[in-house]
mmCIF file with all atom_site columns, C-alpha atoms in Angstrom:
data_model
loop_
_atom_site.group_PDB
_atom_site.id
_atom_site.type_symbol
_atom_site.label_atom_id
_atom_site.label_alt_id
_atom_site.label_comp_id
_atom_site.label_asym_id
_atom_site.label_entity_id
_atom_site.label_seq_id
_atom_site.pdbx_PDB_ins_code
_atom_site.Cartn_x
_atom_site.Cartn_y
_atom_site.Cartn_z
_atom_site.occupancy
_atom_site.B_iso_or_equiv
_atom_site.pdbx_formal_charge
_atom_site.auth_seq_id
_atom_site.auth_comp_id
_atom_site.auth_asym_id
_atom_site.auth_atom_id
_atom_site.pdbx_PDB_model_num
ATOM 1  C CA . UNK Z 1 1  ? 110.307 59.929 84.185 1.00 59.00 ? 1  UNK Z CA 1
ATOM 2  C CA . UNK Z 1 2  ? 106.926 58.549 83.071 1.00 70.00 ? 2  UNK Z CA 1
ATOM 3  C CA . UNK Z 1 3  ? 106.592 61.502 80.385 1.00 71.00 ? 3  UNK Z CA 1
ATOM 4  C CA . UNK Z 1 4  ? 109.964 60.508 79.077 1.00 78.00 ? 4  UNK Z CA 1
ATOM 5  C CA . UNK Z 1 5  ? 109.117 57.043 78.545 1.00 82.00 ? 5  UNK Z CA 1
ATOM 6  C CA . UNK Z 1 6  ? 105.936 58.028 76.994 1.00 83.00 ? 6  UNK Z CA 1
ATOM 7  C CA . UNK Z 1 7  ? 107.696 60.593 74.846 1.00 82.00 ? 7  UNK Z CA 1
ATOM 8  C CA . UNK Z 1 8  ? 110.184 57.738 73.813 1.00 82.00 ? 8  UNK Z CA 1
ATOM 9  C CA . UNK Z 1 9  ? 107.174 55.382 72.871 1.00 84.00 ? 9  UNK Z CA 1
ATOM 10 C CA . UNK Z 1 10 ? 105.705 58.181 70.922 1.00 83.00 ? 10 UNK Z CA 1
ATOM 11 C CA . UNK Z 1 11 ? 108.696 58.607 68.757 1.00 81.00 ? 11 UNK Z CA 1
ATOM 12 C CA . UNK Z 1 12 ? 109.013 55.088 68.029 1.00 82.00 ? 12 UNK Z CA 1
ATOM 13 C CA . UNK Z 1 13 ? 105.319 54.868 67.179 1.00 82.00 ? 13 UNK Z CA 1
ATOM 14 C CA . UNK Z 1 14 ? 105.980 57.763 64.824 1.00 79.00 ? 14 UNK Z CA 1
ATOM 15 C CA . UNK Z 1 15 ? 109.118 55.974 63.311 1.00 77.00 ? 15 UNK Z CA 1
ATOM 16 C CA . UNK Z 1 16 ? 106.955 52.619 62.758 1.00 78.00 ? 16 UNK Z CA 1
ATOM 17 C CA . UNK Z 1 17 ? 104.209 54.739 61.218 1.00 75.00 ? 17 UNK Z CA 1
ATOM 18 C CA . UNK Z 1 18 ? 106.446 56.802 59.071 1.00 72.00 ? 18 UNK Z CA 1
ATOM 19 C CA . UNK Z 1 19 ? 108.326 53.780 57.510 1.00 71.00 ? 19 UNK Z CA 1
ATOM 20 C CA . UNK Z 1 20 ? 105.053 51.833 56.887 1.00 73.00 ? 20 UNK Z CA 1
ATOM 21 C CA . UNK Z 1 21 ? 103.689 54.587 54.986 1.00 70.00 ? 21 UNK Z CA 1
ATOM 22 C CA . UNK Z 1 22 ? 106.694 55.401 52.598 1.00 67.00 ? 22 UNK Z CA 1
ATOM 23 C CA . UNK Z 1 23 ? 106.581 52.756 49.917 1.00 66.00 ? 23 UNK Z CA 1
ATOM 24 C CA . UNK Z 1 24 ? 109.907 51.236 49.191 1.00 63.00 ? 24 UNK Z CA 1
ATOM 25 C CA . UNK Z 1 25 ? 109.150 51.005 45.296 1.00 63.00 ? 25 UNK Z CA 1
ATOM 26 C CA . UNK Z 1 26 ? 110.042 54.131 43.304 1.00 63.00 ? 26 UNK Z CA 1
ATOM 27 C CA . UNK Z 1 27 ? 108.098 55.617 40.496 1.00 68.00 ? 27 UNK Z CA 1
ATOM 28 C CA . UNK Z 1 28 ? 109.522 56.307 37.094 1.00 70.00 ? 28 UNK Z CA 1
ATOM 29 C CA . UNK Z 1 29 ? 109.872 60.021 38.030 1.00 81.00 ? 29 UNK Z CA 1
ATOM 30 C CA . UNK Z 1 30 ? 112.565 58.963 40.599 1.00 83.00 ? 30 UNK Z CA 1
ATOM 31 C CA . UNK Z 1 31 ? 115.049 58.222 37.918 1.00 86.00 ? 31 UNK Z CA 1
ATOM 32 C CA . UNK Z 1 32 ? 114.197 61.602 35.879 1.00 87.00 ? 32 UNK Z CA 1
ATOM 33 C CA . UNK Z 1 33 ? 114.599 63.565 39.147 1.00 89.00 ? 33 UNK Z CA 1
ATOM 34 C CA . UNK Z 1 34 ? 118.092 61.835 39.754 1.00 91.00 ? 34 UNK Z CA 1
ATOM 35 C CA . UNK Z 1 35 ? 119.198 62.884 36.477 1.00 91.00 ? 35 UNK Z CA 1
ATOM 36 C CA . UNK Z 1 36 ? 117.688 66.325 36.523 1.00 92.00 ? 36 UNK Z CA 1
ATOM 37 C CA . UNK Z 1 37 ? 119.797 66.797 39.868 1.00 93.00 ? 37 UNK Z CA 1
ATOM 38 C CA . UNK Z 1 38 ? 123.017 65.762 38.280 1.00 94.00 ? 38 UNK Z CA 1
ATOM 39 C CA . UNK Z 1 39 ? 122.527 67.778 35.246 1.00 93.00 ? 39 UNK Z CA 1
ATOM 40 C CA . UNK Z 1 40 ? 121.843 70.939 37.385 1.00 94.00 ? 40 UNK Z CA 1
ATOM 41 C CA . UNK Z 1 41 ? 125.174 70.167 39.567 1.00 95.00 ? 41 UNK Z CA 1
ATOM 42 C CA . UNK Z 1 42 ? 127.204 69.909 36.434 1.00 95.00 ? 42 UNK Z CA 1
ATOM 43 C CA . UNK Z 1 43 ? 125.624 72.649 34.243 1.00 92.00 ? 43 UNK Z CA 1
ATOM 44 C CA . UNK Z 1 44 ? 123.373 74.788 36.304 1.00 91.00 ? 44 UNK Z CA 1
ATOM 45 C CA . UNK Z 1 45 ? 120.131 76.141 35.439 1.00 90.00 ? 45 UNK Z CA 1
ATOM 46 C CA . UNK Z 1 46 ? 119.894 77.076 31.988 1.00 88.00 ? 46 UNK Z CA 1
ATOM 47 C CA . UNK Z 1 47 ? 116.117 76.913 31.372 1.00 88.00 ? 47 UNK Z CA 1
ATOM 48 C CA . UNK Z 1 48 ? 115.864 74.332 28.932 1.00 87.00 ? 48 UNK Z CA 1
ATOM 49 C CA . UNK Z 1 49 ? 114.819 70.826 28.932 1.00 84.00 ? 49 UNK Z CA 1
ATOM 50 C CA . UNK Z 1 50 ? 117.689 68.606 27.720 1.00 83.00 ? 50 UNK Z CA 1
ATOM 51 C CA . UNK Z 1 51 ? 115.717 65.429 28.288 1.00 83.00 ? 51 UNK Z CA 1
ATOM 52 C CA . UNK Z 1 52 ? 112.760 66.029 25.733 1.00 81.00 ? 52 UNK Z CA 1
ATOM 53 C CA . UNK Z 1 53 ? 112.409 64.697 22.412 1.00 83.00 ? 53 UNK Z CA 1
ATOM 54 C CA . UNK Z 1 54 ? 112.358 68.483 21.214 1.00 83.00 ? 54 UNK Z CA 1
ATOM 55 C CA . UNK Z 1 55 ? 115.498 70.508 20.695 1.00 80.00 ? 55 UNK Z CA 1
ATOM 56 C CA . UNK Z 1 56 ? 115.802 73.718 22.731 1.00 79.00 ? 56 UNK Z CA 1
ATOM 57 C CA . UNK Z 1 57 ? 112.527 73.396 24.590 1.00 86.00 ? 57 UNK Z CA 1
ATOM 58 C CA . UNK Z 1 58 ? 112.252 75.985 27.277 1.00 88.00 ? 58 UNK Z CA 1
ATOM 59 C CA . UNK Z 1 59 ? 111.608 74.701 30.507 1.00 85.00 ? 59 UNK Z CA 1
ATOM 60 C CA . UNK Z 1 60 ? 111.363 76.023 34.014 1.00 86.00 ? 60 UNK Z CA 1
ATOM 61 C CA . UNK Z 1 61 ? 112.721 73.889 36.790 1.00 85.00 ? 61 UNK Z CA 1
ATOM 62 C CA . UNK Z 1 62 ? 109.861 74.180 39.547 1.00 88.00 ? 62 UNK Z CA 1
ATOM 63 C CA . UNK Z 1 63 ? 111.615 71.955 41.940 1.00 89.00 ? 63 UNK Z CA 1
ATOM 64 C CA . UNK Z 1 64 ? 115.224 72.162 41.571 1.00 91.00 ? 64 UNK Z CA 1
ATOM 65 C CA . UNK Z 1 65 ? 116.302 72.076 45.031 1.00 93.00 ? 65 UNK Z CA 1
ATOM 66 C CA . UNK Z 1 66 ? 114.545 68.803 45.498 1.00 90.00 ? 66 UNK Z CA 1
ATOM 67 C CA . UNK Z 1 67 ? 116.248 67.352 42.510 1.00 92.00 ? 67 UNK Z CA 1
ATOM 68 C CA . UNK Z 1 68 ? 119.520 68.296 43.760 1.00 95.00 ? 68 UNK Z CA 1
ATOM 69 C CA . UNK Z 1 69 ? 118.851 66.803 47.212 1.00 93.00 ? 69 UNK Z CA 1
ATOM 70 C CA . UNK Z 1 70 ? 117.549 63.556 45.733 1.00 92.00 ? 70 UNK Z CA 1
ATOM 71 C CA . UNK Z 1 71 ? 120.928 63.361 43.566 1.00 95.00 ? 71 UNK Z CA 1
ATOM 72 C CA . UNK Z 1 72 ? 122.789 63.826 46.573 1.00 95.00 ? 72 UNK Z CA 1
ATOM 73 C CA . UNK Z 1 73 ? 121.107 61.332 48.464 1.00 94.00 ? 73 UNK Z CA 1
ATOM 74 C CA . UNK Z 1 74 ? 121.150 58.930 45.540 1.00 94.00 ? 74 UNK Z CA 1
ATOM 75 C CA . UNK Z 1 75 ? 125.241 59.433 45.380 1.00 95.00 ? 75 UNK Z CA 1
ATOM 76 C CA . UNK Z 1 76 ? 125.459 58.940 49.240 1.00 94.00 ? 76 UNK Z CA 1
ATOM 77 C CA . UNK Z 1 77 ? 123.387 55.788 49.633 1.00 91.00 ? 77 UNK Z CA 1
ATOM 78 C CA . UNK Z 1 78 ? 121.718 54.904 46.293 1.00 91.00 ? 78 UNK Z CA 1
ATOM 79 C CA . UNK Z 1 79 ? 118.103 53.943 46.322 1.00 87.00 ? 79 UNK Z CA 1
ATOM 80 C CA . UNK Z 1 80 ? 118.410 53.133 50.254 1.00 87.00 ? 80 UNK Z CA 1
ATOM 81 C CA . UNK Z 1 81 ? 119.682 56.493 50.666 1.00 90.00 ? 81 UNK Z CA 1
ATOM 82 C CA . UNK Z 1 82 ? 116.589 57.983 48.771 1.00 88.00 ? 82 UNK Z CA 1
ATOM 83 C CA . UNK Z 1 83 ? 114.357 55.564 50.871 1.00 85.00 ? 83 UNK Z CA 1
ATOM 84 C CA . UNK Z 1 84 ? 115.865 56.610 54.142 1.00 86.00 ? 84 UNK Z CA 1
ATOM 85 C CA . UNK Z 1 85 ? 115.731 60.329 53.188 1.00 87.00 ? 85 UNK Z CA 1
ATOM 86 C CA . UNK Z 1 86 ? 112.041 59.799 52.283 1.00 83.00 ? 86 UNK Z CA 1
ATOM 87 C CA . UNK Z 1 87 ? 111.117 58.448 55.696 1.00 81.00 ? 87 UNK Z CA 1
ATOM 88 C CA . UNK Z 1 88 ? 112.840 61.190 57.820 1.00 84.00 ? 88 UNK Z CA 1
ATOM 89 C CA . UNK Z 1 89 ? 111.335 63.972 55.496 1.00 83.00 ? 89 UNK Z CA 1
ATOM 90 C CA . UNK Z 1 90 ? 107.782 62.220 55.950 1.00 80.00 ? 90 UNK Z CA 1
ATOM 91 C CA . UNK Z 1 91 ? 108.546 62.233 59.592 1.00 79.00 ? 91 UNK Z CA 1
ATOM 92 C CA . UNK Z 1 92 ? 109.477 65.666 59.845 1.00 82.00 ? 92 UNK Z CA 1
ATOM 93 C CA . UNK Z 1 93 ? 106.480 66.754 58.014 1.00 79.00 ? 93 UNK Z CA 1
ATOM 94 C CA . UNK Z 1 94 ? 104.182 64.833 60.265 1.00 74.00 ? 94 UNK Z CA 1
#
């Protein structure tokens, strides 16, 4: 019984710690990540950067799965969904 209480306190402490370290403000890359994820869902990966000033610029999508995941979180819950998923991913990584 005593171990269970300690585990619950430990999990609450990790939750508070995780939510305090993940910033609520987003970087400019967040908007780019959402747009790339949306583009990949609609058109697939075609190895071109469609958001560049240069036409037909070759581009390798290094983190396409993360872009798609962030787009899904944005469609489910907006920026709050991205924030909550960031906290959950941070806690999993701890």
